[in-house]
PDB file of C-alpha atoms in Angstrom:
ATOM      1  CA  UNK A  43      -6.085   8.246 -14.330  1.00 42.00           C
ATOM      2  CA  UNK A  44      -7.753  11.424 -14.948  1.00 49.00           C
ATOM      3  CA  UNK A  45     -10.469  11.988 -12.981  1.00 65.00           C
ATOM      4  CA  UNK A  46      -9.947  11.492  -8.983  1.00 79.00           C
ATOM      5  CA  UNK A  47     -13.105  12.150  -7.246  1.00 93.00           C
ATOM      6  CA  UNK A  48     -15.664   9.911  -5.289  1.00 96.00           C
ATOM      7  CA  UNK A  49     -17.374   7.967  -8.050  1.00 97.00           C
ATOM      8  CA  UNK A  50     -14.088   7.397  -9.432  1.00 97.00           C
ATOM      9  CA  UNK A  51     -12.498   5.820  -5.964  1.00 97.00           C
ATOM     10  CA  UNK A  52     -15.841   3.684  -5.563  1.00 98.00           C
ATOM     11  CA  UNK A  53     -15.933   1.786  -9.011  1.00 97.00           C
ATOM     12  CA  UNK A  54     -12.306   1.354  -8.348  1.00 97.00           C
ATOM     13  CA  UNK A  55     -13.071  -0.720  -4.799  1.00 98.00           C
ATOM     14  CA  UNK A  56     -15.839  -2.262  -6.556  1.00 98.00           C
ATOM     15  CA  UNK A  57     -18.608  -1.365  -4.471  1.00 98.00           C
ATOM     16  CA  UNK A  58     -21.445  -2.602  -6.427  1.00 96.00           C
ATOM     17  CA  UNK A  59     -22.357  -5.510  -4.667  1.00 92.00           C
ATOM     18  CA  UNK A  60     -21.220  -4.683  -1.313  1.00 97.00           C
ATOM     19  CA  UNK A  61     -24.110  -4.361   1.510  1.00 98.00           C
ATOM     20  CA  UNK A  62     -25.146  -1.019   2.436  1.00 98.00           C
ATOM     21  CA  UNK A  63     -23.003  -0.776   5.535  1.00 97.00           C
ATOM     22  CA  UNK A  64     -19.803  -1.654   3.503  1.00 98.00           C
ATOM     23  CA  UNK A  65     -21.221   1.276   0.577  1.00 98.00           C
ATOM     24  CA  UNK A  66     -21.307   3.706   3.550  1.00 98.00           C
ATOM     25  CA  UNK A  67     -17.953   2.906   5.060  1.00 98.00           C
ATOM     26  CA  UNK A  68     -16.372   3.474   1.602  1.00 98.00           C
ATOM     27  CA  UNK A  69     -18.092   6.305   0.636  1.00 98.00           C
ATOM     28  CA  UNK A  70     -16.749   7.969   4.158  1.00 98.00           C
ATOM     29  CA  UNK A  71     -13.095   6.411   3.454  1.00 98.00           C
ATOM     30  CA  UNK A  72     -13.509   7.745  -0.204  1.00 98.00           C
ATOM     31  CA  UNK A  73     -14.074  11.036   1.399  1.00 97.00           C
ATOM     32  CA  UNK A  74     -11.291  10.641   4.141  1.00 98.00           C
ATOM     33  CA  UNK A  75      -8.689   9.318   1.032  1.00 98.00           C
ATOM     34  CA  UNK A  76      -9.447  13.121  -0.852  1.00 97.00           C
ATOM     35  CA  UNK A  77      -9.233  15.005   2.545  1.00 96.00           C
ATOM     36  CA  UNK A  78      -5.302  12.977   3.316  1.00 97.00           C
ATOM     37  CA  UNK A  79      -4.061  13.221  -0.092  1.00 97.00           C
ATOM     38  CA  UNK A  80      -5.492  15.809  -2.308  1.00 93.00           C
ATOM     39  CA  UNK A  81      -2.475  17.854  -2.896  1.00 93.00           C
ATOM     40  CA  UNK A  82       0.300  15.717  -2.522  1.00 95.00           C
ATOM     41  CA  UNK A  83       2.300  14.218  -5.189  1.00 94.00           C
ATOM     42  CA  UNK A  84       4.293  11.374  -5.193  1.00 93.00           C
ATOM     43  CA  UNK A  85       8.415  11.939  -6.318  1.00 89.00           C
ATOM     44  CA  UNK A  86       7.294  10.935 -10.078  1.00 86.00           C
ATOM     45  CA  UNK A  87       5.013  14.168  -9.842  1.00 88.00           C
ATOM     46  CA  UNK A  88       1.762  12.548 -10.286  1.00 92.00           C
ATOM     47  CA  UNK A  89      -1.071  12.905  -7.726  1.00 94.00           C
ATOM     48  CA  UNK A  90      -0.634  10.833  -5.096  1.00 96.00           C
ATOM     49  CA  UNK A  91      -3.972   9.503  -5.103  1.00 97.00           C
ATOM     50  CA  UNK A  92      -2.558   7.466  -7.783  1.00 96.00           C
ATOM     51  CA  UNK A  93      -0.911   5.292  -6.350  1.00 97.00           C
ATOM     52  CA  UNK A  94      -3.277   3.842  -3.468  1.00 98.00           C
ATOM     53  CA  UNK A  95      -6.139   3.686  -6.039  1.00 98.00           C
ATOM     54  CA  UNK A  96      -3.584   1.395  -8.115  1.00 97.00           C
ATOM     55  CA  UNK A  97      -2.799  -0.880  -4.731  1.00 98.00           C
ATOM     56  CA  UNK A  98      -6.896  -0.886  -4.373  1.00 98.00           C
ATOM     57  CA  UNK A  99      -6.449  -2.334  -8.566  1.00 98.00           C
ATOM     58  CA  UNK A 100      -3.606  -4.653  -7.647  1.00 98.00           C
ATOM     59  CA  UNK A 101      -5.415  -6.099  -4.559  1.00 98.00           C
ATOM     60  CA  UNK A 102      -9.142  -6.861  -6.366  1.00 98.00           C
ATOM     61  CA  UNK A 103      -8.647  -7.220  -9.487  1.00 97.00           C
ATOM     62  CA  UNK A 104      -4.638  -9.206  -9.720  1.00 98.00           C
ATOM     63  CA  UNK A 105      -4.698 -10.775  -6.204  1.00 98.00           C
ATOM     64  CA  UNK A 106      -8.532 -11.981  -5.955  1.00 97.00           C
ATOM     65  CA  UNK A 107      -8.914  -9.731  -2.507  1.00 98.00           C
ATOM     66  CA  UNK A 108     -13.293  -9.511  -1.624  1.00 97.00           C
ATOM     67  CA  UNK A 109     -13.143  -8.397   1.526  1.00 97.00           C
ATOM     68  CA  UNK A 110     -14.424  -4.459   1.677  1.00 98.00           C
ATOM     69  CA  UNK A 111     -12.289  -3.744   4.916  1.00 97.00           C
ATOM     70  CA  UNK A 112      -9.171  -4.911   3.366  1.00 98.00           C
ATOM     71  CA  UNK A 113      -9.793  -2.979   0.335  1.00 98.00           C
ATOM     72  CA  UNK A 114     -10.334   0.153   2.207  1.00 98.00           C
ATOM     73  CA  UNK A 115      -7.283  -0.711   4.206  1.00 98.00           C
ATOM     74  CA  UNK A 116      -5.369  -0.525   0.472  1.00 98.00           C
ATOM     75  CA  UNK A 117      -7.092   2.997   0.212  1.00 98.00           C
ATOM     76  CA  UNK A 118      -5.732   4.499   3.420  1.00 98.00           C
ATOM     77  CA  UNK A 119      -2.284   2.509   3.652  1.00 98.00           C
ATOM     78  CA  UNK A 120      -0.739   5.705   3.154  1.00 98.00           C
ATOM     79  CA  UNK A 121      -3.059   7.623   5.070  1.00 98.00           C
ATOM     80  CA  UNK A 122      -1.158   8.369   8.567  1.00 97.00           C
ATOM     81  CA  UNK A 123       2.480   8.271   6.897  1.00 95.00           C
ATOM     82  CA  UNK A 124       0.934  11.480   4.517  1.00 95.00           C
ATOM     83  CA  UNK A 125      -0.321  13.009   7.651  1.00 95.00           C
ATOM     84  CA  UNK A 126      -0.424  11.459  10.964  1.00 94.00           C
ATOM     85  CA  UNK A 127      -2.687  14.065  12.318  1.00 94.00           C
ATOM     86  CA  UNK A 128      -5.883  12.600  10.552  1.00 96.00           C
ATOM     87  CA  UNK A 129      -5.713   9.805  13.153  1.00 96.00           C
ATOM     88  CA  UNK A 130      -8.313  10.751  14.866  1.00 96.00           C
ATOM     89  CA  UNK A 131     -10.647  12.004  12.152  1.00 97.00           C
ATOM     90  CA  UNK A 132     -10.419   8.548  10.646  1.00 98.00           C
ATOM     91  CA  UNK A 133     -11.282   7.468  14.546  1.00 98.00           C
ATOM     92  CA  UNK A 134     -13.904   9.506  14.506  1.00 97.00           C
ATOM     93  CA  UNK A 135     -15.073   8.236  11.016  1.00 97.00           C
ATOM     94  CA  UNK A 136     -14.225   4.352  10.731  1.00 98.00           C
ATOM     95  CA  UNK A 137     -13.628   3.489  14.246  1.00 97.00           C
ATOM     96  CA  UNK A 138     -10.439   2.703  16.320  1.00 97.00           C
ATOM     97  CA  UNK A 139      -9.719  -1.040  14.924  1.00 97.00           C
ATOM     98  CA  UNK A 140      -9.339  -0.338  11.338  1.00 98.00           C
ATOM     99  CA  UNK A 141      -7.427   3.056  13.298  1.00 97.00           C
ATOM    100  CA  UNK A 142      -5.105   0.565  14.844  1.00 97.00           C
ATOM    101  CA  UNK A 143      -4.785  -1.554  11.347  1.00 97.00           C
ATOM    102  CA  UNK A 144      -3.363   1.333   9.691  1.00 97.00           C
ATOM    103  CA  UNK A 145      -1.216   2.225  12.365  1.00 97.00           C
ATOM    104  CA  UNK A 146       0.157  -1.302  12.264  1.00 97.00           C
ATOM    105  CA  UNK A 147       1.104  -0.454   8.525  1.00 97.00           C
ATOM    106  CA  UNK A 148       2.798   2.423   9.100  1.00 97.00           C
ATOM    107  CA  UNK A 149       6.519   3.115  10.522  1.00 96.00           C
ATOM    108  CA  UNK A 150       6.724   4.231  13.468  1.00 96.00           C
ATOM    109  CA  UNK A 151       9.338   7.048  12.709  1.00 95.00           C
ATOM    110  CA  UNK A 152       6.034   8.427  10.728  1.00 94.00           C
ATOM    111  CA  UNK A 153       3.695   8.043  13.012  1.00 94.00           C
ATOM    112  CA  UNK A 154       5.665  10.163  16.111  1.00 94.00           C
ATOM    113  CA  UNK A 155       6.367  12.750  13.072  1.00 92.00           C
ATOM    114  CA  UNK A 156      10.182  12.586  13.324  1.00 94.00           C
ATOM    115  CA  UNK A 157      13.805  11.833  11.301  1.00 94.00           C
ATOM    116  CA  UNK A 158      14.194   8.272  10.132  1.00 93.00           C
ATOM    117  CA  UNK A 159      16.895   6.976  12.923  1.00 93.00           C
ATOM    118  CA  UNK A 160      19.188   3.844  12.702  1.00 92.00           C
ATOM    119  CA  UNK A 161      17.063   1.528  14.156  1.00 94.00           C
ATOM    120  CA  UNK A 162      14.599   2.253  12.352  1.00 95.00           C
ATOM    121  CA  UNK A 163      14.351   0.085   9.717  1.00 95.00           C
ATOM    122  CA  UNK A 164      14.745  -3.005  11.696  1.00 96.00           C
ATOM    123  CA  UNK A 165      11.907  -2.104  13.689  1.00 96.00           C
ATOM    124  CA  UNK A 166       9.977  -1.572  10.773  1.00 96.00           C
ATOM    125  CA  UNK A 167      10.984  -4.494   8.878  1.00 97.00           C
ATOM    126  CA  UNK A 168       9.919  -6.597  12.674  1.00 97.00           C
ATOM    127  CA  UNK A 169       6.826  -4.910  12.732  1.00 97.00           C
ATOM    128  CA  UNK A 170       5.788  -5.894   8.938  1.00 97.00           C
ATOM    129  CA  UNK A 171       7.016  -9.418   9.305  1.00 97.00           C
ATOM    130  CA  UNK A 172       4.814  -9.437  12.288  1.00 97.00           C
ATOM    131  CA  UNK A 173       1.238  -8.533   9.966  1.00 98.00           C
ATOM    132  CA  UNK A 174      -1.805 -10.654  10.193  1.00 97.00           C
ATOM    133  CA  UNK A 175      -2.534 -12.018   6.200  1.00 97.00           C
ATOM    134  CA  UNK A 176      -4.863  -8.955   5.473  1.00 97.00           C
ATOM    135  CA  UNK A 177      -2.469  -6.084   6.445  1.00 98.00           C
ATOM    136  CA  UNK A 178       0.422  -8.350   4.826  1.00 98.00           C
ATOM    137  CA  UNK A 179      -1.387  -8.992   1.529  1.00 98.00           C
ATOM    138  CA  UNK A 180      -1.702  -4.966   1.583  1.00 98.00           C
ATOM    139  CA  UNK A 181       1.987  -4.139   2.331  1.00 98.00           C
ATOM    140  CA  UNK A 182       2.745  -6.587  -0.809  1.00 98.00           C
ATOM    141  CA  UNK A 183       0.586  -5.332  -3.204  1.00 98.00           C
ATOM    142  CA  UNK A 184       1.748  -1.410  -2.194  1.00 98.00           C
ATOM    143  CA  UNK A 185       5.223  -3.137  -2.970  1.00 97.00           C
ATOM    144  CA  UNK A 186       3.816  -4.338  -6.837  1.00 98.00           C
ATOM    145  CA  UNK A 187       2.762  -0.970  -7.579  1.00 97.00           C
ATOM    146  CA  UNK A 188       5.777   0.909  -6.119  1.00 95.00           C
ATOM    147  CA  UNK A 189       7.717  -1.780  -8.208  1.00 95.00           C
ATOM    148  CA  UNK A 190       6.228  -1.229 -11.714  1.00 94.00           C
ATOM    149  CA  UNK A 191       6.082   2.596 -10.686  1.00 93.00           C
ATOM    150  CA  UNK A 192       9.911   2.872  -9.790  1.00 91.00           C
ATOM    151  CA  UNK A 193      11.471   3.541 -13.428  1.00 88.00           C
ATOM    152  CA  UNK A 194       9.291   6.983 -13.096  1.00 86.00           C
ATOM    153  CA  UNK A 195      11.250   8.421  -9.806  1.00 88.00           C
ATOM    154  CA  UNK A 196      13.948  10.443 -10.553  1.00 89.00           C
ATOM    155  CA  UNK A 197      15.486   9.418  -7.252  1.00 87.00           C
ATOM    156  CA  UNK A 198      18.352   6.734  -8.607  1.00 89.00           C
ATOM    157  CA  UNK A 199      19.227   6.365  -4.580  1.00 88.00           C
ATOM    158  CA  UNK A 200      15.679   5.742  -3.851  1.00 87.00           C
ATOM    159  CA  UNK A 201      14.906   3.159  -6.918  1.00 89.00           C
ATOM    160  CA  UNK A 202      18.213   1.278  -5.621  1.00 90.00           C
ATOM    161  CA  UNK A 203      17.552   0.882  -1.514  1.00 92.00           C
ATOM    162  CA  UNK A 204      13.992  -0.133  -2.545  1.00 93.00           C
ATOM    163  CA  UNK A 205      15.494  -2.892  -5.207  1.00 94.00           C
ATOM    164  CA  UNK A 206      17.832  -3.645  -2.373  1.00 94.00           C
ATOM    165  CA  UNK A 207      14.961  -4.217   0.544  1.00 95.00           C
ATOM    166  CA  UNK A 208      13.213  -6.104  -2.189  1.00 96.00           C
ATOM    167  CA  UNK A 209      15.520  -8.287  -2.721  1.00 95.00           C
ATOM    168  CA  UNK A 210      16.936  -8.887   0.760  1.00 96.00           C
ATOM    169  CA  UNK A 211      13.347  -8.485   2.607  1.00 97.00           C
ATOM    170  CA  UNK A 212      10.218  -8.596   0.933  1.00 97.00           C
ATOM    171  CA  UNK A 213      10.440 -11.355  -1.058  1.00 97.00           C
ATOM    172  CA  UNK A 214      11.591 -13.592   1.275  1.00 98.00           C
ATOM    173  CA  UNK A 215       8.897 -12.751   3.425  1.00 98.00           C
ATOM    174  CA  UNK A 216       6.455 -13.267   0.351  1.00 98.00           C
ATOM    175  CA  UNK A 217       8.054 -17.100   0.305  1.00 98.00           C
ATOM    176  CA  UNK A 218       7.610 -17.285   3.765  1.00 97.00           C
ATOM    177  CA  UNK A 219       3.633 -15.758   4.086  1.00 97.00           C
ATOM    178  CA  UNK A 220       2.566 -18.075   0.372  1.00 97.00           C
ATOM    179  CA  UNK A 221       0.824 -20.798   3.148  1.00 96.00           C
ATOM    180  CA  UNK A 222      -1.182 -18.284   4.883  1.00 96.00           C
ATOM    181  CA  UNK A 223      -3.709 -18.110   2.401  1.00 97.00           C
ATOM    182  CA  UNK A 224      -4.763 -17.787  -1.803  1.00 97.00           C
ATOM    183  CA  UNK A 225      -3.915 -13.751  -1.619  1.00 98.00           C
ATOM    184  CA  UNK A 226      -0.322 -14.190   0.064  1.00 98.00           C
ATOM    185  CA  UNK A 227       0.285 -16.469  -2.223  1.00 98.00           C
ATOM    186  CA  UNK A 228      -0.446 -14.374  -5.544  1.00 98.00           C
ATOM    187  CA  UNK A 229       0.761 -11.872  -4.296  1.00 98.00           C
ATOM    188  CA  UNK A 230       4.050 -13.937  -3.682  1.00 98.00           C
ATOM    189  CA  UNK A 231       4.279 -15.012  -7.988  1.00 98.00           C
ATOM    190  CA  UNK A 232       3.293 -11.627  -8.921  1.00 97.00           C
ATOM    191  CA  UNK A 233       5.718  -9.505  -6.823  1.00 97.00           C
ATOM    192  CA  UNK A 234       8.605 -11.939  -8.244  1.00 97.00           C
ATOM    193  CA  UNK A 235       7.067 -11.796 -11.611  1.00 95.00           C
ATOM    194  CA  UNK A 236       7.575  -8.263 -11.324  1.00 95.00           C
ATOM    195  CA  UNK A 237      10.940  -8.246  -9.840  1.00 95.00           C
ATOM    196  CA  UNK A 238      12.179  -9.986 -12.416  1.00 93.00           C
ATOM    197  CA  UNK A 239      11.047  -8.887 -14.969  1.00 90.00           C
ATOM    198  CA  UNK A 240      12.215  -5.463 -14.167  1.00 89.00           C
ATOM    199  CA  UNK A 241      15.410  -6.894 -13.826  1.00 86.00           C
ATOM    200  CA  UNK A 242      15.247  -7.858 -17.034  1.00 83.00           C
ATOM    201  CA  UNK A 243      14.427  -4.768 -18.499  1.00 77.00           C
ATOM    202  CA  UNK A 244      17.442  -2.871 -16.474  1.00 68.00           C
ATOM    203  CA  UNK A 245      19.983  -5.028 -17.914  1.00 57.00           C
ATOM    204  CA  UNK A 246      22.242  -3.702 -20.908  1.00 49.00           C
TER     205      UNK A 246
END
């Protein structure tokens, strides 16, 4: 992608045929995506603007996701863990529920703006495993993307704890969510798709 800029971020959500409330809400979370991460780059080095335009992708156009909120919910995932202090400008903007939805998808470590700690990640892995479909559907398909993107960080540490939570976390959690509804469950045989295939591909 070479070109990040409004235009570009609403023919990505697919905003064509939403109603006019739905067109204003993205425009303003369009907006409130170049404000949070203009000028941050993920460890790869590209923009990281990137990568929650490719989870907005992965969600309409691989998992069969309709639902404007959710899609702008793809759009900010990474909003507050980029910079917790837009919290309330996204208040201000989109109102205090789809607030409290991204908070929900955000650790908590994050959020208060401090060190990862030991308990951490089994608070965070409680509070994921606790997501209504929507916000879980969203985690997964940030976990797709981060998947096909991993072979580009130079991080061998990182690419290996994130195989490892994959492995030991996520996709059993995938298994466990396929009932809830048509998304979970796509996005259940795509994120193993992907997982194994790159497991393929690492192999001598």
């Amino acid at each position: 992608m070479g070109t990040h800029d409004l235009a570009h971020i609403l023919t990505t959500l697919g905003t064509t045929e939403w109603n006019a409330r739905d067109r204003t809400r993205a425009r303003v979370s369009g907006g409130l995506a170049l404000t949070v991460y203009t000028g941050h780059t993920r460890d790869q080095g590209t923009p990281y603007i990137q990568h929650p335009l490719a989870v907005v992708a992965v969600l309409r156009t691989e998992l069969g996701v309709t639902l404007p909120d959710t899609l702008l919910l793809g759009l900010l995932h990474d909003a507050l863990e980029i910079d917790p202090g837009a919290q309330a400008l996204i208040t201000n903007q989109l109102g205090g529920a789809f607030t409290a939805r991204l908070r929900a998808i955000t650790p908590d470590h994050r959020l208060e703006r401090r060190p990862k700690g030991a308990r951490d990640e089994a608070l965070w892995r409680a509070k994921t495993a606790g997501l209504p479909p929507e916000e879980l559907v969203v985690r997964f398909a940030d976990r797709i993307h981060n998947l096909r993107d991993l072979h580009r960080s130079p991080n061998l540490a990182r690419r290996g704890k994130f195989l490892r939570a994959l492995a030991d976390f996520h996709l059993p959690l995938a298994e466990a969510a396929r009932p809830l509804s048509t998304h979970l469950e796509a996005a259940h045989a795509l994120l193993h798709a992907e997982y194994v295939r790159h497991q393929q591909e690492i192999r001598p």
